[in-house]
């Protein structure tokens, strides 16, 4: 099917079925362009929460679709590829939370949004890279059990010396392996600003001229519009960066690999999911009730 015909069919189905299409910055560019809303995890969670549509189609990975369902339990939440997972989310399970409350006094279990619903159900609050600093600093607890991303957790801990952090040892299998020496060499060669997502290691973060969520990095580019940037996050964001600063050069380190699961979102399976109205995110009602609470608390504290 020709691309333009396929796009027209998607848009027609979207209107007929009252569907809100959400796409993460890391999705394929043509999926970003046809979506109603594009953003990072925090923005898309807000977009989902505020949706009036009957159906939400989340072009991201599974935990994002689950979060949309937790915030909209009465809506049908579709995801183009039910196999689009997150290795970081898979690194933590309920056993990791056993005994935390007993082992540490005055502890808050803080779950990165990159977790599954059952883990969220045992958490006190969720965070994203956009709001983690604000939320954790606002918690009354002295001890913070932060899961699963050790890199984001340590980045926040360095800024909040009054808190005692206990880290889970999860990580993003893409950001964690961005190579410090490669980024350092690129910075020396081009003298471009380095943009770093805090899911990268502390060594790579130390090279950053701007460190923050995907949205924060995009905002920095839009504000500064420099000759070039070395971008230490998933390549999907370049589509939006090129829009806000078309004359800039963007360099992705070769050690920053593309997210295979995000790239599973395509026009073809977006069209199919709208036709079939499936696959659909379905969660256990008891887990949904518990898991929605830390997400709602995140929204309130943000």
mmCIF file of C-alpha atoms in Angstrom:
data_model
loop_
_atom_site.group_PDB
_atom_site.id
_atom_site.type_symbol
_atom_site.label_atom_id
_atom_site.label_comp_id
_atom_site.label_asym_id
_atom_site.label_seq_id
_atom_site.Cartn_x
_atom_site.Cartn_y
_atom_site.Cartn_z
ATOM 1 C CA UNK A 1 0.000 0.000 0.000
ATOM 2 C CA UNK A 2 1.363 3.443 -0.912
ATOM 3 C CA UNK A 3 2.402 5.541 2.078
ATOM 4 C CA UNK A 4 0.003 8.400 1.385
ATOM 5 C CA UNK A 5 -2.928 6.017 0.940
ATOM 6 C CA UNK A 6 -1.984 4.265 4.176
ATOM 7 C CA UNK A 7 -1.813 7.582 6.038
ATOM 8 C CA UNK A 8 -5.220 8.615 4.716
ATOM 9 C CA UNK A 9 -6.741 5.329 5.887
ATOM 10 C CA UNK A 10 -5.219 5.753 9.353
ATOM 11 C CA UNK A 11 -6.559 9.287 9.665
ATOM 12 C CA UNK A 12 -10.004 8.196 8.491
ATOM 13 C CA UNK A 13 -10.141 5.363 11.032
ATOM 14 C CA UNK A 14 -8.896 7.679 13.761
ATOM 15 C CA UNK A 15 -11.806 10.053 13.152
ATOM 16 C CA UNK A 16 -14.429 7.315 12.697
ATOM 17 C CA UNK A 17 -13.485 5.503 15.908
ATOM 18 C CA UNK A 18 -12.616 8.570 18.029
ATOM 19 C CA UNK A 19 -9.018 7.517 18.648
ATOM 20 C CA UNK A 20 -6.270 9.617 20.210
ATOM 21 C CA UNK A 21 -2.884 8.542 18.785
ATOM 22 C CA UNK A 22 0.070 9.101 21.116
ATOM 23 C CA UNK A 23 3.664 8.599 19.939
ATOM 24 C CA UNK A 24 6.897 8.648 21.894
ATOM 25 C CA UNK A 25 9.853 10.663 20.633
ATOM 26 C CA UNK A 26 11.677 7.376 19.958
ATOM 27 C CA UNK A 27 9.048 5.995 17.565
ATOM 28 C CA UNK A 28 9.620 6.046 13.801
ATOM 29 C CA UNK A 29 9.383 9.538 12.288
ATOM 30 C CA UNK A 30 6.351 8.777 10.111
ATOM 31 C CA UNK A 31 4.490 7.520 13.184
ATOM 32 C CA UNK A 32 5.408 10.708 15.051
ATOM 33 C CA UNK A 33 4.083 12.788 12.152
ATOM 34 C CA UNK A 34 0.672 11.110 12.066
ATOM 35 C CA UNK A 35 0.178 11.121 15.841
ATOM 36 C CA UNK A 36 -2.065 13.603 17.622
ATOM 37 C CA UNK A 37 0.455 14.055 20.430
ATOM 38 C CA UNK A 38 4.206 13.401 20.517
ATOM 39 C CA UNK A 39 6.312 13.544 23.643
ATOM 40 C CA UNK A 40 8.297 11.877 26.394
ATOM 41 C CA UNK A 41 6.817 9.544 28.988
ATOM 42 C CA UNK A 42 5.641 12.314 31.308
ATOM 43 C CA UNK A 43 3.967 14.435 28.641
ATOM 44 C CA UNK A 44 2.253 11.433 27.111
ATOM 45 C CA UNK A 45 1.021 10.293 30.524
ATOM 46 C CA UNK A 46 -0.564 13.732 30.961
ATOM 47 C CA UNK A 47 -2.009 13.594 27.447
ATOM 48 C CA UNK A 48 -3.527 10.192 28.208
ATOM 49 C CA UNK A 49 -4.964 11.384 31.520
ATOM 50 C CA UNK A 50 -6.583 14.407 29.847
ATOM 51 C CA UNK A 51 -7.980 12.484 26.859
ATOM 52 C CA UNK A 52 -11.683 12.723 26.030
ATOM 53 C CA UNK A 53 -11.497 10.146 23.224
ATOM 54 C CA UNK A 54 -13.103 6.732 23.477
ATOM 55 C CA UNK A 55 -9.899 4.958 22.453
ATOM 56 C CA UNK A 56 -6.206 5.721 23.025
ATOM 57 C CA UNK A 57 -3.593 4.153 20.743
ATOM 58 C CA UNK A 58 -0.135 4.327 22.319
ATOM 59 C CA UNK A 59 2.766 4.107 19.879
ATOM 60 C CA UNK A 60 5.462 3.323 22.400
ATOM 61 C CA UNK A 61 6.310 0.281 24.490
ATOM 62 C CA UNK A 62 4.159 -1.842 26.772
ATOM 63 C CA UNK A 63 4.695 -0.058 30.076
ATOM 64 C CA UNK A 64 3.533 3.184 28.439
ATOM 65 C CA UNK A 65 0.320 1.534 27.289
ATOM 66 C CA UNK A 66 -0.142 0.131 30.792
ATOM 67 C CA UNK A 67 0.315 3.594 32.315
ATOM 68 C CA UNK A 68 -2.327 4.988 29.965
ATOM 69 C CA UNK A 69 -4.691 2.203 31.056
ATOM 70 C CA UNK A 70 -4.023 2.877 34.746
ATOM 71 C CA UNK A 71 -4.911 6.538 34.251
ATOM 72 C CA UNK A 72 -7.920 5.698 32.051
ATOM 73 C CA UNK A 73 -9.367 2.414 33.348
ATOM 74 C CA UNK A 74 -12.622 2.813 31.433
ATOM 75 C CA UNK A 75 -11.013 3.499 28.054
ATOM 76 C CA UNK A 76 -9.808 1.024 25.465
ATOM 77 C CA UNK A 77 -6.010 1.303 25.191
ATOM 78 C CA UNK A 78 -4.457 -0.081 22.026
ATOM 79 C CA UNK A 79 -0.803 -0.726 21.264
ATOM 80 C CA UNK A 80 0.414 -1.432 17.701
ATOM 81 C CA UNK A 81 2.789 -4.235 18.729
ATOM 82 C CA UNK A 82 2.060 -6.095 21.965
ATOM 83 C CA UNK A 83 5.622 -7.470 21.873
ATOM 84 C CA UNK A 84 7.192 -3.994 22.190
ATOM 85 C CA UNK A 85 8.702 -4.392 25.628
ATOM 86 C CA UNK A 86 11.350 -2.659 27.724
ATOM 87 C CA UNK A 87 14.410 -4.541 28.945
ATOM 88 C CA UNK A 88 14.769 -2.155 31.887
ATOM 89 C CA UNK A 89 11.208 -2.850 33.029
ATOM 90 C CA UNK A 90 11.944 -6.581 32.752
ATOM 91 C CA UNK A 91 14.907 -6.231 35.134
ATOM 92 C CA UNK A 92 12.703 -5.627 38.190
ATOM 93 C CA UNK A 93 9.995 -7.841 39.661
ATOM 94 C CA UNK A 94 7.938 -8.036 42.833
ATOM 95 C CA UNK A 95 10.596 -10.084 44.657
ATOM 96 C CA UNK A 96 12.910 -7.072 44.520
ATOM 97 C CA UNK A 97 10.445 -5.120 46.677
ATOM 98 C CA UNK A 98 10.016 -7.805 49.339
ATOM 99 C CA UNK A 99 11.160 -6.625 52.759
ATOM 100 C CA UNK A 100 12.137 -3.096 51.688
ATOM 101 C CA UNK A 101 9.712 -1.451 54.108
ATOM 102 C CA UNK A 102 10.907 -3.716 56.936
ATOM 103 C CA UNK A 103 14.587 -3.313 56.158
ATOM 104 C CA UNK A 104 14.645 0.491 56.042
ATOM 105 C CA UNK A 105 12.942 3.000 58.322
ATOM 106 C CA UNK A 106 11.139 5.962 56.785
ATOM 107 C CA UNK A 107 11.556 4.654 53.213
ATOM 108 C CA UNK A 108 9.671 5.530 50.035
ATOM 109 C CA UNK A 109 9.630 3.081 47.134
ATOM 110 C CA UNK A 110 10.075 5.260 44.046
ATOM 111 C CA UNK A 111 9.462 3.548 40.720
ATOM 112 C CA UNK A 112 10.614 4.961 37.436
ATOM 113 C CA UNK A 113 7.677 4.911 35.030
ATOM 114 C CA UNK A 114 9.674 2.295 33.065
ATOM 115 C CA UNK A 115 8.160 -0.482 35.193
ATOM 116 C CA UNK A 116 5.289 -2.917 34.831
ATOM 117 C CA UNK A 117 1.920 -2.443 36.522
ATOM 118 C CA UNK A 118 2.532 -5.076 39.218
ATOM 119 C CA UNK A 119 5.703 -3.284 40.346
ATOM 120 C CA UNK A 120 3.896 0.048 40.341
ATOM 121 C CA UNK A 121 1.235 -1.538 42.565
ATOM 122 C CA UNK A 122 3.840 -1.997 45.320
ATOM 123 C CA UNK A 123 5.347 1.489 44.935
ATOM 124 C CA UNK A 124 4.703 4.738 46.790
ATOM 125 C CA UNK A 125 5.152 7.057 43.822
ATOM 126 C CA UNK A 126 6.215 6.925 40.180
ATOM 127 C CA UNK A 127 8.573 9.332 38.451
ATOM 128 C CA UNK A 128 9.838 10.091 34.968
ATOM 129 C CA UNK A 129 13.147 11.630 33.987
ATOM 130 C CA UNK A 130 11.249 14.919 33.579
ATOM 131 C CA UNK A 131 9.954 15.126 37.130
ATOM 132 C CA UNK A 132 12.053 12.759 39.281
ATOM 133 C CA UNK A 133 14.116 15.527 40.872
ATOM 134 C CA UNK A 134 11.070 17.552 41.861
ATOM 135 C CA UNK A 135 9.097 14.596 43.183
ATOM 136 C CA UNK A 136 11.870 12.947 45.190
ATOM 137 C CA UNK A 137 12.915 16.271 46.726
ATOM 138 C CA UNK A 138 9.293 16.776 47.779
ATOM 139 C CA UNK A 139 8.989 13.433 49.575
ATOM 140 C CA UNK A 140 9.174 13.593 53.389
ATOM 141 C CA UNK A 141 11.037 10.275 53.584
ATOM 142 C CA UNK A 142 14.722 10.163 54.437
ATOM 143 C CA UNK A 143 15.350 6.865 52.623
ATOM 144 C CA UNK A 144 14.576 6.412 48.922
ATOM 145 C CA UNK A 145 14.490 2.977 47.309
ATOM 146 C CA UNK A 146 14.835 3.876 43.639
ATOM 147 C CA UNK A 147 14.099 1.359 40.925
ATOM 148 C CA UNK A 148 14.960 0.102 38.418
ATOM 149 C CA UNK A 149 17.348 2.562 36.722
ATOM 150 C CA UNK A 150 20.552 2.906 38.721
ATOM 151 C CA UNK A 151 21.867 5.663 36.440
ATOM 152 C CA UNK A 152 18.885 7.991 36.774
ATOM 153 C CA UNK A 153 18.763 7.206 40.495
ATOM 154 C CA UNK A 154 22.405 8.144 41.016
ATOM 155 C CA UNK A 155 22.002 11.302 38.957
ATOM 156 C CA UNK A 156 19.196 12.417 41.276
ATOM 157 C CA UNK A 157 21.045 11.275 44.393
ATOM 158 C CA UNK A 158 24.025 13.471 43.492
ATOM 159 C CA UNK A 159 21.687 16.484 43.500
ATOM 160 C CA UNK A 160 19.804 15.552 46.684
ATOM 161 C CA UNK A 161 22.476 14.987 49.319
ATOM 162 C CA UNK A 162 19.973 15.135 52.185
ATOM 163 C CA UNK A 163 18.359 11.865 51.061
ATOM 164 C CA UNK A 164 19.732 8.349 51.478
ATOM 165 C CA UNK A 165 19.301 6.372 48.258
ATOM 166 C CA UNK A 166 19.165 2.605 47.893
ATOM 167 C CA UNK A 167 19.466 1.600 44.245
ATOM 168 C CA UNK A 168 18.079 -1.246 42.228
ATOM 169 C CA UNK A 169 20.644 -2.341 39.652
ATOM 170 C CA UNK A 170 18.515 -2.046 36.522
ATOM 171 C CA UNK A 171 19.534 0.001 33.494
ATOM 172 C CA UNK A 172 18.550 0.884 29.929
ATOM 173 C CA UNK A 173 20.296 -1.543 27.603
ATOM 174 C CA UNK A 174 20.861 1.324 25.147
ATOM 175 C CA UNK A 175 21.724 4.418 27.194
ATOM 176 C CA UNK A 176 23.849 2.484 29.683
ATOM 177 C CA UNK A 177 26.341 1.488 26.996
ATOM 178 C CA UNK A 178 26.994 4.882 25.465
ATOM 179 C CA UNK A 179 30.793 4.997 25.506
ATOM 180 C CA UNK A 180 32.467 7.748 27.531
ATOM 181 C CA UNK A 181 35.650 7.782 25.448
ATOM 182 C CA UNK A 182 33.705 8.038 22.187
ATOM 183 C CA UNK A 183 31.603 10.957 23.439
ATOM 184 C CA UNK A 184 34.675 12.695 24.841
ATOM 185 C CA UNK A 185 36.465 12.318 21.486
ATOM 186 C CA UNK A 186 33.443 13.672 19.593
ATOM 187 C CA UNK A 187 33.262 16.667 21.915
ATOM 188 C CA UNK A 188 36.950 17.399 21.406
ATOM 189 C CA UNK A 189 36.680 17.004 17.640
ATOM 190 C CA UNK A 190 33.571 19.095 16.997
ATOM 191 C CA UNK A 191 33.368 21.389 20.044
ATOM 192 C CA UNK A 192 29.587 20.839 19.976
ATOM 193 C CA UNK A 193 27.393 20.837 23.061
ATOM 194 C CA UNK A 194 26.753 17.365 24.436
ATOM 195 C CA UNK A 195 23.136 16.485 25.227
ATOM 196 C CA UNK A 196 22.777 13.591 27.666
ATOM 197 C CA UNK A 197 19.824 11.624 28.974
ATOM 198 C CA UNK A 198 20.385 10.676 32.656
ATOM 199 C CA UNK A 199 19.835 7.005 31.833
ATOM 200 C CA UNK A 200 23.456 7.189 30.630
ATOM 201 C CA UNK A 201 26.277 6.417 33.064
ATOM 202 C CA UNK A 202 27.599 9.093 35.409
ATOM 203 C CA UNK A 203 30.806 9.288 33.333
ATOM 204 C CA UNK A 204 28.859 10.218 30.193
ATOM 205 C CA UNK A 205 26.613 12.550 32.194
ATOM 206 C CA UNK A 206 29.742 14.398 33.357
ATOM 207 C CA UNK A 207 30.372 15.399 29.713
ATOM 208 C CA UNK A 208 26.906 16.862 29.267
ATOM 209 C CA UNK A 209 26.302 20.540 28.559
ATOM 210 C CA UNK A 210 22.631 19.720 28.960
ATOM 211 C CA UNK A 211 21.460 16.730 30.993
ATOM 212 C CA UNK A 212 17.780 15.921 31.148
ATOM 213 C CA UNK A 213 14.736 14.140 29.817
ATOM 214 C CA UNK A 214 14.203 13.785 26.094
ATOM 215 C CA UNK A 215 11.868 16.794 26.197
ATOM 216 C CA UNK A 216 14.451 18.848 28.120
ATOM 217 C CA UNK A 217 17.097 18.062 25.496
ATOM 218 C CA UNK A 218 14.704 19.076 22.722
ATOM 219 C CA UNK A 219 13.848 22.321 24.525
ATOM 220 C CA UNK A 220 17.572 23.087 24.878
ATOM 221 C CA UNK A 221 18.079 22.709 21.125
ATOM 222 C CA UNK A 222 15.075 24.916 20.370
ATOM 223 C CA UNK A 223 16.365 27.589 22.736
ATOM 224 C CA UNK A 224 20.039 27.595 21.708
ATOM 225 C CA UNK A 225 19.971 26.629 17.985
ATOM 226 C CA UNK A 226 23.733 26.089 17.829
ATOM 227 C CA UNK A 227 25.765 24.822 14.872
ATOM 228 C CA UNK A 228 25.715 21.280 16.159
ATOM 229 C CA UNK A 229 25.058 18.893 19.015
ATOM 230 C CA UNK A 230 26.270 15.477 20.150
ATOM 231 C CA UNK A 231 23.094 13.685 21.177
ATOM 232 C CA UNK A 232 23.348 10.911 23.761
ATOM 233 C CA UNK A 233 19.847 9.519 23.569
ATOM 234 C CA UNK A 234 17.795 7.447 21.126
ATOM 235 C CA UNK A 235 17.915 8.613 17.520
ATOM 236 C CA UNK A 236 14.144 9.049 17.211
ATOM 237 C CA UNK A 237 14.417 12.465 18.901
ATOM 238 C CA UNK A 238 16.410 13.793 15.924
ATOM 239 C CA UNK A 239 13.176 14.042 13.942
ATOM 240 C CA UNK A 240 11.882 16.692 16.317
ATOM 241 C CA UNK A 241 15.286 18.333 16.817
ATOM 242 C CA UNK A 242 15.625 18.845 13.077
ATOM 243 C CA UNK A 243 12.230 20.541 13.090
ATOM 244 C CA UNK A 244 13.107 23.059 15.812
ATOM 245 C CA UNK A 245 16.654 23.737 14.564
ATOM 246 C CA UNK A 246 16.940 22.667 10.891
ATOM 247 C CA UNK A 247 20.346 24.274 10.346
ATOM 248 C CA UNK A 248 22.031 22.385 13.183
ATOM 249 C CA UNK A 249 24.103 19.226 12.777
ATOM 250 C CA UNK A 250 23.212 16.337 15.066
ATOM 251 C CA UNK A 251 25.669 13.556 15.834
ATOM 252 C CA UNK A 252 24.625 10.338 17.568
ATOM 253 C CA UNK A 253 27.549 8.330 19.017
ATOM 254 C CA UNK A 254 27.855 4.934 17.337
ATOM 255 C CA UNK A 255 27.629 3.349 20.814
ATOM 256 C CA UNK A 256 24.101 4.806 21.210
ATOM 257 C CA UNK A 257 22.042 2.111 19.506
ATOM 258 C CA UNK A 258 18.462 2.507 18.275
ATOM 259 C CA UNK A 259 15.719 1.033 20.472
ATOM 260 C CA UNK A 260 14.452 -2.036 18.629
ATOM 261 C CA UNK A 261 11.178 -2.131 20.557
ATOM 262 C CA UNK A 262 10.297 1.496 19.864
ATOM 263 C CA UNK A 263 10.952 0.899 16.185
ATOM 264 C CA UNK A 264 8.308 -1.848 16.150
ATOM 265 C CA UNK A 265 5.761 0.975 15.878
ATOM 266 C CA UNK A 266 5.066 1.390 12.157
ATOM 267 C CA UNK A 267 2.326 2.787 9.944
ATOM 268 C CA UNK A 268 1.445 -0.765 8.946
ATOM 269 C CA UNK A 269 0.766 -2.055 12.449
ATOM 270 C CA UNK A 270 -0.795 1.265 13.470
ATOM 271 C CA UNK A 271 -3.312 0.801 10.666
ATOM 272 C CA UNK A 272 -3.916 -2.828 11.626
ATOM 273 C CA UNK A 273 -4.489 -2.050 15.306
ATOM 274 C CA UNK A 274 -7.044 0.601 14.377
ATOM 275 C CA UNK A 275 -8.863 -1.816 12.075
ATOM 276 C CA UNK A 276 -8.848 -4.686 14.588
ATOM 277 C CA UNK A 277 -9.089 -2.556 17.749
ATOM 278 C CA UNK A 278 -6.460 -4.877 19.169
ATOM 279 C CA UNK A 279 -4.081 -5.805 20.600
ATOM 280 C CA UNK A 280 -5.519 -4.094 23.659
ATOM 281 C CA UNK A 281 -3.896 -3.458 27.048
ATOM 282 C CA UNK A 282 -5.782 -5.542 29.615
ATOM 283 C CA UNK A 283 -4.830 -5.506 33.308
ATOM 284 C CA UNK A 284 -6.084 -7.248 36.427
ATOM 285 C CA UNK A 285 -8.584 -4.964 38.181
ATOM 286 C CA UNK A 286 -7.046 -5.391 41.632
ATOM 287 C CA UNK A 287 -3.589 -4.519 40.341
ATOM 288 C CA UNK A 288 -5.013 -1.570 38.402
ATOM 289 C CA UNK A 289 -6.535 -0.084 41.536
ATOM 290 C CA UNK A 290 -3.245 -0.279 43.458
ATOM 291 C CA UNK A 291 -0.928 0.584 40.557
ATOM 292 C CA UNK A 292 -2.893 3.695 39.602
ATOM 293 C CA UNK A 293 -2.226 5.328 42.978
ATOM 294 C CA UNK A 294 1.535 6.013 42.585
ATOM 295 C CA UNK A 295 0.896 7.289 39.051
ATOM 296 C CA UNK A 296 -1.816 9.646 40.283
ATOM 297 C CA UNK A 297 0.484 10.800 43.087
ATOM 298 C CA UNK A 298 3.131 11.540 40.456
ATOM 299 C CA UNK A 299 0.674 13.706 38.566
ATOM 300 C CA UNK A 300 -0.309 15.577 41.717
ATOM 301 C CA UNK A 301 3.282 16.203 42.818
ATOM 302 C CA UNK A 302 4.298 17.339 39.322
#
